Amino acid sequence: MSDGAAVEQRWAVFHRWGPYVLLAAGTLLSVAAADAVGMTRGERWAGGVLVVAAVVLQLAWGSAERRRPGPSAESACYYAVRWAVGFALTWLNPLFAFYAVIGYFGVGRQLPRRLVRWGLLATAVTTAGSQSGGMPPRDGLGWVFFGAVLLVNALLVALFAHFGELEEERTRAQAATIAELERTNAALQQALGENAALHTQLLVQAREAGVADERRRLAAEIHDTLAQGLTGIIAQLQVVANTRDPDLARVHVVRATDLARESLGEARRSVHNLAPVALDRDGLPQALEKTVAEWGERTGARADCTVTGTVEPLHEEVAATLLRIAQEALSNASRHARATRVGVTLSYIGDEVTLDIRDDGRGFDPRVRPARTGSGGFGLDGMRARAERIAGSLTVESEPGHGTAVSARVPLVRHD
């Protein structure tokens, strides 16, 4: 049981039995001092009747309070009648004030808020009469003494009433705070439950996104490696099929064989998400120069590769991304643009690396999205997705009849 509940339980016991105890104490003292205060026979009989009335009143109120707790018309009548009985008993014998002081306790439980001060003042009148020697005062000096005692009691009542109001206000504020904390805690528990469900949902979505991203990666790798390798092999074999020169045929067969081996290696590494074959032996600049040179040999177009800036070892993912973008751009230049000249520039600029591929092909309108075909489909979208995957960007400038320029900018992330 909490401290607040224990205190409330003790007050409940006092409100139930306190009036009886105080009435018994006042009665015993009054009987013992009846001769000293000069009570007549009639006053003693009157006092006895009032004591019995007080007991009956308390018994009746005990059952009524359980049915209707809190301030009400019934509780206000009970308080007024009890005060009247206490005032009358104190009039007969000042020592009955021990019973009359019960009016100070529980006044907030029995009187409406607007009547609390008046109830306390009425009780103060009774206790002041007892403290000044009994009611009524016998002379003018007695009235003055009664007034002074009443004033002190009234000031004390006002002071304690003020403290009581402050305590009650603090209690209400604490209750409101506790209620708000309970509502907040309930809302927090609900939010935690929702967050758990959302977390589970996000895990599922992340897993699905990871699967989809891996599928796109593998599709792009196949497009950039196997598809281009097979295209090159077909081109070499077509030359072999259309020539009668054994030496020329042998050269193109060797090229087709090399492309097949390289494509096979690329396919194996794509499954494990490793770097391109060309990056196994060389850094990005050397791999890019070889890729451009081999492309020029296969297509017969002029291909130049330039490296600017201070070359630094790049993280394998950055190097692989730039090489794949270059391969796709070269493939587009030969398959779609019909370019006769291509220039590739790799630039190390501060904390960025840029790759520019320019061709003199047919060009196109970048605002018009080309229809997807069965022969490819990754193209510019695939290159842009690759760049964005490593926090980079890709821009395309082109115009029909004036060639195409592709520029990729990615962060310079050094090899660990």
Short mmCIF file of C-alpha atoms in Angstrom, two decimals:
data_model
loop_
_atom_site.label_atom_id
_atom_site.label_comp_id
_atom_site.label_asym_id
_atom_site.label_seq_id
_atom_site.Cartn_x
_atom_site.Cartn_y
_atom_site.Cartn_z
CA MET A 1 0.00 0.00 0.00
CA SER A 2 1.32 3.47 -0.91
CA ASP A 3 1.88 6.23 1.67
CA GLY A 4 -1.02 8.27 0.29
CA ALA A 5 -3.42 5.35 0.53
CA ALA A 6 -2.30 4.61 4.11
CA VAL A 7 -2.86 8.22 5.21
CA GLU A 8 -6.27 8.29 3.56
CA GLN A 9 -7.23 5.08 5.35
CA ARG A 10 -6.21 6.51 8.73
CA TRP A 11 -8.24 9.67 8.11
CA ALA A 12 -11.24 7.51 7.26
CA VAL A 13 -10.88 5.72 10.61
CA PHE A 14 -10.68 9.07 12.42
CA HIS A 15 -13.75 10.50 10.66
CA ARG A 16 -15.69 7.38 11.63
CA TRP A 17 -14.68 7.02 15.30
CA GLY A 18 -13.23 10.42 16.19
CA PRO A 19 -16.58 12.09 17.01
CA TYR A 20 -17.43 9.32 19.46
CA VAL A 21 -14.03 9.55 21.18
CA LEU A 22 -14.14 13.36 21.44
CA LEU A 23 -17.76 13.29 22.64
CA ALA A 24 -16.84 10.71 25.33
CA ALA A 25 -13.84 12.80 26.44
CA GLY A 26 -15.94 15.98 26.63
CA THR A 27 -18.71 14.19 28.52
CA LEU A 28 -16.38 12.69 31.15
CA LEU A 29 -14.60 15.98 31.76
CA SER A 30 -17.87 17.90 31.89
CA VAL A 31 -19.39 15.47 34.42
CA ALA A 32 -16.25 15.67 36.54
CA ALA A 33 -16.28 19.48 36.48
CA ALA A 34 -20.05 19.99 36.61
CA ASP A 35 -19.99 21.30 40.17
CA ALA A 36 -16.95 23.48 39.47
CA VAL A 37 -18.65 25.27 36.57
CA GLY A 38 -21.93 25.49 38.49
CA MET A 39 -24.19 23.35 36.29
CA THR A 40 -27.76 23.15 37.58
CA ARG A 41 -29.82 19.97 37.66
CA GLY A 42 -31.76 21.07 34.58
CA GLU A 43 -28.54 21.83 32.66
CA ARG A 44 -27.24 18.40 33.54
CA TRP A 45 -30.41 16.75 32.22
CA ALA A 46 -30.24 18.93 29.10
CA GLY A 47 -26.60 17.98 28.62
CA GLY A 48 -27.44 14.30 28.88
CA VAL A 49 -30.19 14.62 26.27
CA LEU A 50 -27.84 16.46 23.91
CA VAL A 51 -25.16 13.80 24.36
CA VAL A 52 -27.66 11.09 23.41
CA ALA A 53 -28.77 13.21 20.44
CA ALA A 54 -25.14 13.58 19.35
CA VAL A 55 -24.67 9.79 19.46
CA VAL A 56 -27.86 9.16 17.48
CA LEU A 57 -26.89 11.82 14.98
CA GLN A 58 -23.46 10.25 14.49
CA LEU A 59 -24.92 6.76 14.07
CA ALA A 60 -27.40 8.01 11.46
CA TRP A 61 -24.72 9.88 9.60
CA GLY A 62 -22.39 6.87 9.57
CA SER A 63 -24.82 4.86 7.45
CA ALA A 64 -25.81 7.86 5.28
CA GLU A 65 -22.18 8.76 4.51
CA ARG A 66 -21.46 5.30 3.14
CA ARG A 67 -24.37 5.66 0.72
CA ARG A 68 -23.47 9.17 -0.40
CA PRO A 69 -19.86 10.23 0.28
CA GLY A 70 -18.65 13.75 -0.43
CA PRO A 71 -20.28 17.17 0.07
CA SER A 72 -24.06 17.15 -0.35
CA ALA A 73 -27.20 18.71 1.13
CA GLU A 74 -27.40 15.86 3.63
CA SER A 75 -23.78 16.32 4.75
CA ALA A 76 -24.30 20.09 5.11
CA CYS A 77 -27.36 19.51 7.30
CA TYR A 78 -25.40 16.99 9.37
CA TYR A 79 -22.58 19.51 9.87
CA ALA A 80 -25.02 22.27 10.90
CA VAL A 81 -26.92 20.06 13.35
CA ARG A 82 -23.70 18.71 14.83
CA TRP A 83 -22.39 22.26 15.25
CA ALA A 84 -25.62 23.28 16.96
CA VAL A 85 -25.41 20.34 19.37
CA GLY A 86 -21.77 21.11 20.10
CA PHE A 87 -22.51 24.82 20.62
CA ALA A 88 -25.36 24.01 23.01
CA LEU A 89 -23.24 21.55 24.98
CA THR A 90 -20.40 24.07 25.23
CA TRP A 91 -22.94 26.69 26.40
CA LEU A 92 -23.87 24.31 29.21
CA ASN A 93 -20.27 23.37 30.03
CA PRO A 94 -17.12 24.79 28.35
CA LEU A 95 -15.39 21.42 28.52
CA PHE A 96 -17.79 20.04 25.89
CA ALA A 97 -15.65 22.04 23.45
CA PHE A 98 -13.59 18.85 23.11
CA TYR A 99 -16.55 17.55 21.09
CA ALA A 100 -17.18 20.84 19.29
CA VAL A 101 -13.65 20.95 17.78
CA ILE A 102 -14.65 18.03 15.52
CA GLY A 103 -16.03 20.76 13.27
CA TYR A 104 -12.46 21.62 12.25
CA PHE A 105 -11.91 18.14 10.82
CA GLY A 106 -13.46 16.88 7.62
CA VAL A 107 -15.18 20.18 6.88
CA GLY A 108 -14.20 19.81 3.23
CA ARG A 109 -15.88 16.37 3.13
CA GLN A 110 -19.22 17.70 4.42
CA LEU A 111 -19.62 21.30 3.25
CA PRO A 112 -19.56 22.73 -0.26
CA ARG A 113 -16.48 24.77 -1.06
CA ARG A 114 -18.29 28.11 -0.67
CA LEU A 115 -19.43 27.21 2.90
CA VAL A 116 -16.15 25.84 4.26
CA ARG A 117 -14.94 29.15 5.70
CA TRP A 118 -18.30 29.81 7.34
CA GLY A 119 -18.29 26.35 8.91
CA LEU A 120 -14.79 26.91 10.28
CA LEU A 121 -15.77 30.34 11.63
CA ALA A 122 -18.81 28.87 13.38
CA THR A 123 -16.63 26.25 15.03
CA ALA A 124 -14.17 28.99 16.04
CA VAL A 125 -17.04 30.82 17.81
CA THR A 126 -17.77 27.70 19.88
CA THR A 127 -14.12 27.07 20.81
CA ALA A 128 -13.53 30.77 21.57
CA GLY A 129 -16.52 30.75 23.95
CA SER A 130 -15.03 27.75 25.74
CA GLN A 131 -11.56 29.28 25.89
CA SER A 132 -12.87 32.61 27.24
CA GLY A 133 -14.60 30.93 30.20
CA GLY A 134 -17.92 29.81 28.81
CA MET A 135 -20.95 31.28 27.12
CA PRO A 136 -22.32 33.81 27.43
CA PRO A 137 -19.69 36.26 28.74
CA ARG A 138 -20.77 37.66 32.11
CA ASP A 139 -19.73 41.32 31.64
CA GLY A 140 -18.20 43.77 29.18
CA LEU A 141 -14.66 42.65 29.92
CA GLY A 142 -15.75 39.08 29.26
CA TRP A 143 -17.14 40.11 25.88
CA VAL A 144 -13.85 41.86 25.05
CA PHE A 145 -11.89 38.78 26.06
CA PHE A 146 -14.24 36.59 24.01
CA GLY A 147 -13.78 38.88 21.00
CA ALA A 148 -10.00 38.76 21.28
CA VAL A 149 -9.97 34.98 21.59
CA LEU A 150 -12.40 34.70 18.68
CA LEU A 151 -10.17 36.96 16.56
CA VAL A 152 -7.13 34.79 17.26
CA ASN A 153 -9.11 31.64 16.46
CA ALA A 154 -10.47 33.21 13.28
CA LEU A 155 -6.96 34.20 12.15
CA LEU A 156 -5.68 30.72 12.86
CA VAL A 157 -8.64 29.22 11.02
CA ALA A 158 -8.01 31.50 8.03
CA LEU A 159 -4.31 30.65 8.03
CA PHE A 160 -4.86 26.90 8.24
CA ALA A 161 -7.67 27.12 5.67
CA HIS A 162 -5.26 28.86 3.31
CA PHE A 163 -2.65 26.18 3.89
CA GLY A 164 -5.32 23.56 3.36
CA GLU A 165 -6.31 25.09 0.04
CA LEU A 166 -2.69 25.18 -1.07
CA GLU A 167 -2.27 21.55 -0.08
CA GLU A 168 -5.48 20.62 -1.85
CA GLU A 169 -4.37 22.47 -4.96
CA ARG A 170 -1.02 20.70 -4.84
CA THR A 171 -2.80 17.38 -4.43
CA ARG A 172 -5.02 18.12 -7.43
CA ALA A 173 -1.97 19.12 -9.47
CA GLN A 174 -0.21 15.90 -8.47
CA ALA A 175 -3.29 13.88 -9.38
CA ALA A 176 -3.50 15.65 -12.74
CA THR A 177 0.21 15.04 -13.32
CA ILE A 178 -0.14 11.36 -12.44
CA ALA A 179 -3.15 11.04 -14.74
CA GLU A 180 -1.22 12.77 -17.53
CA LEU A 181 1.76 10.49 -16.94
CA GLU A 182 -0.52 7.47 -17.11
CA ARG A 183 -2.01 8.70 -20.38
CA THR A 184 1.47 9.44 -21.72
CA ASN A 185 2.69 6.03 -20.63
CA ALA A 186 -0.28 4.37 -22.30
CA ALA A 187 0.38 6.36 -25.47
CA LEU A 188 4.06 5.43 -25.27
CA GLN A 189 3.22 1.76 -24.89
CA GLN A 190 0.92 2.00 -27.88
CA ALA A 191 3.62 3.82 -29.87
CA LEU A 192 6.17 1.16 -28.90
CA GLY A 193 3.79 -1.51 -30.10
CA GLU A 194 3.24 0.34 -33.36
CA ASN A 195 6.98 0.88 -33.73
CA ALA A 196 7.59 -2.84 -33.22
CA ALA A 197 5.06 -3.63 -35.93
CA LEU A 198 6.56 -0.95 -38.18
CA HIS A 199 10.05 -2.30 -37.51
CA THR A 200 8.91 -5.76 -38.55
CA GLN A 201 7.30 -4.31 -41.66
CA LEU A 202 10.46 -2.35 -42.50
CA LEU A 203 12.56 -5.47 -42.10
CA VAL A 204 10.31 -7.27 -44.55
CA GLN A 205 10.44 -4.35 -46.97
CA ALA A 206 14.21 -4.06 -46.59
CA ARG A 207 14.58 -7.76 -47.28
CA GLU A 208 12.36 -7.46 -50.36
CA ALA A 209 14.23 -4.34 -51.48
CA GLY A 210 17.53 -6.15 -51.00
CA VAL A 211 16.31 -9.04 -53.12
CA ALA A 212 15.07 -6.65 -55.81
CA ASP A 213 18.31 -4.66 -55.72
CA GLU A 214 20.36 -7.85 -56.02
CA ARG A 215 18.26 -8.92 -58.99
CA ARG A 216 18.79 -5.54 -60.63
CA ARG A 217 22.51 -5.74 -59.91
CA LEU A 218 22.83 -9.18 -61.45
CA ALA A 219 20.73 -8.15 -64.42
CA ALA A 220 22.90 -5.09 -64.95
CA GLU A 221 26.08 -7.15 -64.55
CA ILE A 222 24.82 -9.66 -67.10
CA HIS A 223 23.86 -6.87 -69.44
CA ASP A 224 27.22 -5.13 -69.04
CA THR A 225 29.33 -8.28 -69.28
CA LEU A 226 27.71 -11.30 -70.88
CA ALA A 227 25.55 -9.37 -73.32
CA GLN A 228 28.39 -7.15 -74.47
CA GLY A 229 30.82 -10.07 -74.52
CA LEU A 230 28.43 -12.15 -76.60
CA THR A 231 27.89 -9.19 -78.94
CA GLY A 232 31.64 -8.92 -79.41
CA ILE A 233 31.97 -12.67 -79.96
CA ILE A 234 29.19 -12.59 -82.57
CA ALA A 235 30.89 -9.70 -84.34
CA GLN A 236 34.22 -11.55 -84.43
CA LEU A 237 32.61 -14.76 -85.66
CA GLN A 238 30.71 -12.86 -88.36
CA VAL A 239 34.04 -11.59 -89.66
CA VAL A 240 35.36 -15.16 -89.63
CA ALA A 241 32.30 -16.38 -91.50
CA ASN A 242 32.60 -13.68 -94.15
CA THR A 243 36.35 -13.92 -94.84
CA ARG A 244 38.41 -16.45 -96.78
CA ASP A 245 41.71 -15.24 -95.35
CA PRO A 246 42.89 -17.90 -92.84
CA ASP A 247 45.18 -15.49 -91.01
CA LEU A 248 42.43 -12.89 -90.57
CA ALA A 249 40.01 -15.59 -89.50
CA ARG A 250 42.54 -16.91 -86.96
CA VAL A 251 42.96 -13.40 -85.46
CA HIS A 252 39.23 -12.94 -85.02
CA VAL A 253 38.81 -16.44 -83.59
CA VAL A 254 41.48 -15.64 -80.99
CA ARG A 255 39.65 -12.41 -80.15
CA ALA A 256 36.36 -14.29 -79.85
CA THR A 257 38.02 -16.84 -77.59
CA ASP A 258 39.50 -14.12 -75.37
CA LEU A 259 36.11 -12.40 -75.13
CA ALA A 260 34.48 -15.69 -74.18
CA ARG A 261 37.03 -16.31 -71.41
CA GLU A 262 36.68 -12.76 -70.12
CA SER A 263 32.87 -12.95 -70.20
CA LEU A 264 32.97 -16.23 -68.29
CA GLY A 265 35.19 -14.68 -65.64
CA GLU A 266 32.91 -11.67 -65.42
CA ALA A 267 29.86 -13.90 -64.99
CA ARG A 268 31.50 -15.77 -62.12
CA ARG A 269 32.55 -12.58 -60.37
CA SER A 270 29.17 -10.94 -60.88
CA VAL A 271 27.57 -13.71 -58.86
CA HIS A 272 29.94 -12.92 -55.97
CA ASN A 273 29.69 -9.15 -56.50
CA LEU A 274 33.44 -8.83 -57.08
CA ALA A 275 35.29 -6.31 -59.20
CA PRO A 276 35.49 -6.65 -63.00
CA VAL A 277 38.20 -8.92 -64.40
CA ALA A 278 40.17 -5.96 -65.70
CA LEU A 279 40.50 -4.58 -62.16
CA ASP A 280 42.02 -7.83 -60.88
CA ARG A 281 45.30 -7.01 -62.60
CA ASP A 282 45.33 -3.21 -62.92
CA GLY A 283 44.04 -0.06 -61.31
CA LEU A 284 41.15 1.90 -62.76
CA PRO A 285 43.23 4.11 -65.12
CA GLN A 286 45.05 1.13 -66.69
CA ALA A 287 41.85 -0.97 -66.87
CA LEU A 288 40.00 1.94 -68.46
CA GLU A 289 42.74 2.51 -71.06
CA LYS A 290 42.72 -1.18 -72.02
CA THR A 291 38.93 -1.27 -72.21
CA VAL A 292 38.87 1.78 -74.51
CA ALA A 293 41.66 0.38 -76.68
CA GLU A 294 39.98 -3.03 -77.03
CA TRP A 295 36.68 -1.35 -77.88
CA GLY A 296 38.41 0.67 -80.60
CA GLU A 297 39.98 -2.46 -82.07
CA ARG A 298 36.62 -4.29 -82.16
CA THR A 299 34.64 -1.42 -83.67
CA GLY A 300 37.29 0.20 -85.84
CA ALA A 301 36.41 3.61 -84.38
CA ARG A 302 38.98 6.00 -82.99
CA ALA A 303 39.02 5.80 -79.18
CA ASP A 304 41.17 7.98 -76.91
CA CYS A 305 41.55 7.72 -73.13
CA THR A 306 42.95 10.52 -70.96
CA VAL A 307 43.64 10.57 -67.23
CA THR A 308 44.03 13.88 -65.40
CA GLY A 309 44.83 14.83 -61.82
CA THR A 310 46.67 12.89 -59.16
CA VAL A 311 45.81 9.22 -59.47
CA GLU A 312 44.80 7.60 -56.19
CA PRO A 313 43.81 4.01 -55.41
CA LEU A 314 40.00 3.86 -55.29
CA HIS A 315 37.70 1.64 -53.33
CA GLU A 316 36.91 -1.43 -55.42
CA GLU A 317 33.18 -0.57 -55.56
CA VAL A 318 33.92 2.95 -56.88
CA ALA A 319 36.40 1.67 -59.45
CA ALA A 320 34.04 -1.10 -60.59
CA THR A 321 31.14 1.35 -60.92
CA LEU A 322 33.12 3.79 -63.09
CA LEU A 323 34.46 0.99 -65.29
CA ARG A 324 30.94 -0.44 -65.76
CA ILE A 325 29.62 3.00 -66.70
CA ALA A 326 32.42 3.39 -69.25
CA GLN A 327 31.69 -0.05 -70.71
CA GLU A 328 27.99 0.71 -71.05
CA ALA A 329 28.65 4.12 -72.61
CA LEU A 330 31.06 2.58 -75.14
CA SER A 331 28.52 -0.13 -75.93
CA ASN A 332 25.84 2.50 -76.54
CA ALA A 333 28.23 4.48 -78.74
CA SER A 334 28.80 1.52 -81.04
CA ARG A 335 25.33 -0.04 -81.00
CA HIS A 336 23.11 3.01 -81.12
CA ALA A 337 25.12 6.14 -81.91
CA ARG A 338 27.20 4.65 -84.77
CA ALA A 339 30.08 6.78 -83.50
CA THR A 340 33.38 6.98 -85.39
CA ARG A 341 35.25 8.74 -82.60
CA VAL A 342 35.05 8.47 -78.84
CA GLY A 343 36.96 10.30 -76.13
CA VAL A 344 37.09 9.06 -72.52
CA THR A 345 38.49 11.24 -69.72
CA LEU A 346 39.06 10.13 -66.12
CA SER A 347 39.69 13.07 -63.77
CA TYR A 348 40.73 13.11 -60.12
CA ILE A 349 39.47 16.44 -58.75
CA GLY A 350 39.76 16.99 -55.02
CA ASP A 351 37.38 14.65 -53.23
CA GLU A 352 35.61 13.63 -56.45
CA VAL A 353 36.30 11.47 -59.47
CA THR A 354 34.66 12.30 -62.79
CA LEU A 355 34.33 10.15 -65.88
CA ASP A 356 33.42 11.80 -69.20
CA ILE A 357 32.61 9.87 -72.36
CA ARG A 358 32.03 11.87 -75.55
CA ASP A 359 31.19 10.55 -79.00
CA ASP A 360 30.41 12.03 -82.43
CA GLY A 361 27.47 9.72 -83.09
CA ARG A 362 23.91 10.38 -84.12
CA GLY A 363 22.88 11.81 -80.77
CA PHE A 364 19.32 11.96 -79.46
CA ASP A 365 16.90 14.16 -77.57
CA PRO A 366 17.40 13.48 -73.82
CA ARG A 367 13.88 14.75 -73.12
CA VAL A 368 12.40 11.89 -75.13
CA ARG A 369 12.62 8.61 -73.27
CA PRO A 370 13.44 5.84 -75.75
CA ALA A 371 11.25 2.75 -75.77
CA ARG A 372 12.69 -0.37 -74.15
CA THR A 373 13.76 -3.06 -76.56
CA GLY A 374 14.43 -6.74 -76.22
CA SER A 375 18.12 -6.27 -77.02
CA GLY A 376 18.99 -4.24 -73.96
CA GLY A 377 17.17 -1.91 -71.68
CA PHE A 378 19.58 -0.82 -68.94
CA GLY A 379 21.48 1.88 -70.82
CA LEU A 380 21.33 5.35 -69.29
CA ASP A 381 19.03 4.28 -66.48
CA GLY A 382 21.48 1.54 -65.49
CA MET A 383 24.44 3.92 -65.55
CA ARG A 384 22.57 6.49 -63.47
CA ALA A 385 21.50 3.81 -60.96
CA ARG A 386 25.11 2.65 -60.62
CA ALA A 387 26.34 6.17 -59.91
CA GLU A 388 23.59 6.92 -57.41
CA ARG A 389 24.24 3.65 -55.59
CA ILE A 390 27.61 5.07 -54.42
CA ALA A 391 26.24 8.60 -53.75
CA GLY A 392 27.23 9.88 -57.18
CA SER A 393 25.37 11.40 -60.12
CA LEU A 394 25.22 11.07 -63.86
CA THR A 395 24.34 13.70 -66.45
CA VAL A 396 23.73 13.28 -70.17
CA GLU A 397 24.02 15.97 -72.85
CA SER A 398 23.01 15.12 -76.39
CA GLU A 399 21.46 16.58 -79.48
CA PRO A 400 20.31 14.81 -82.64
CA GLY A 401 23.16 14.86 -85.16
CA HIS A 402 25.73 16.33 -82.71
CA GLY A 403 26.85 13.38 -80.60
CA THR A 404 26.47 12.56 -76.91
CA ALA A 405 28.38 13.42 -73.73
CA VAL A 406 27.96 11.33 -70.58
CA SER A 407 29.46 12.57 -67.31
CA ALA A 408 29.58 10.63 -64.05
CA ARG A 409 30.65 12.24 -60.76
CA VAL A 410 31.28 10.05 -57.72
CA PRO A 411 32.97 10.59 -54.34
CA LEU A 412 36.65 9.77 -54.14
CA VAL A 413 36.65 6.90 -51.66
CA ARG A 414 40.16 5.56 -51.24
CA HIS A 415 41.02 1.87 -51.07
CA ASP A 416 41.45 0.66 -47.48
#
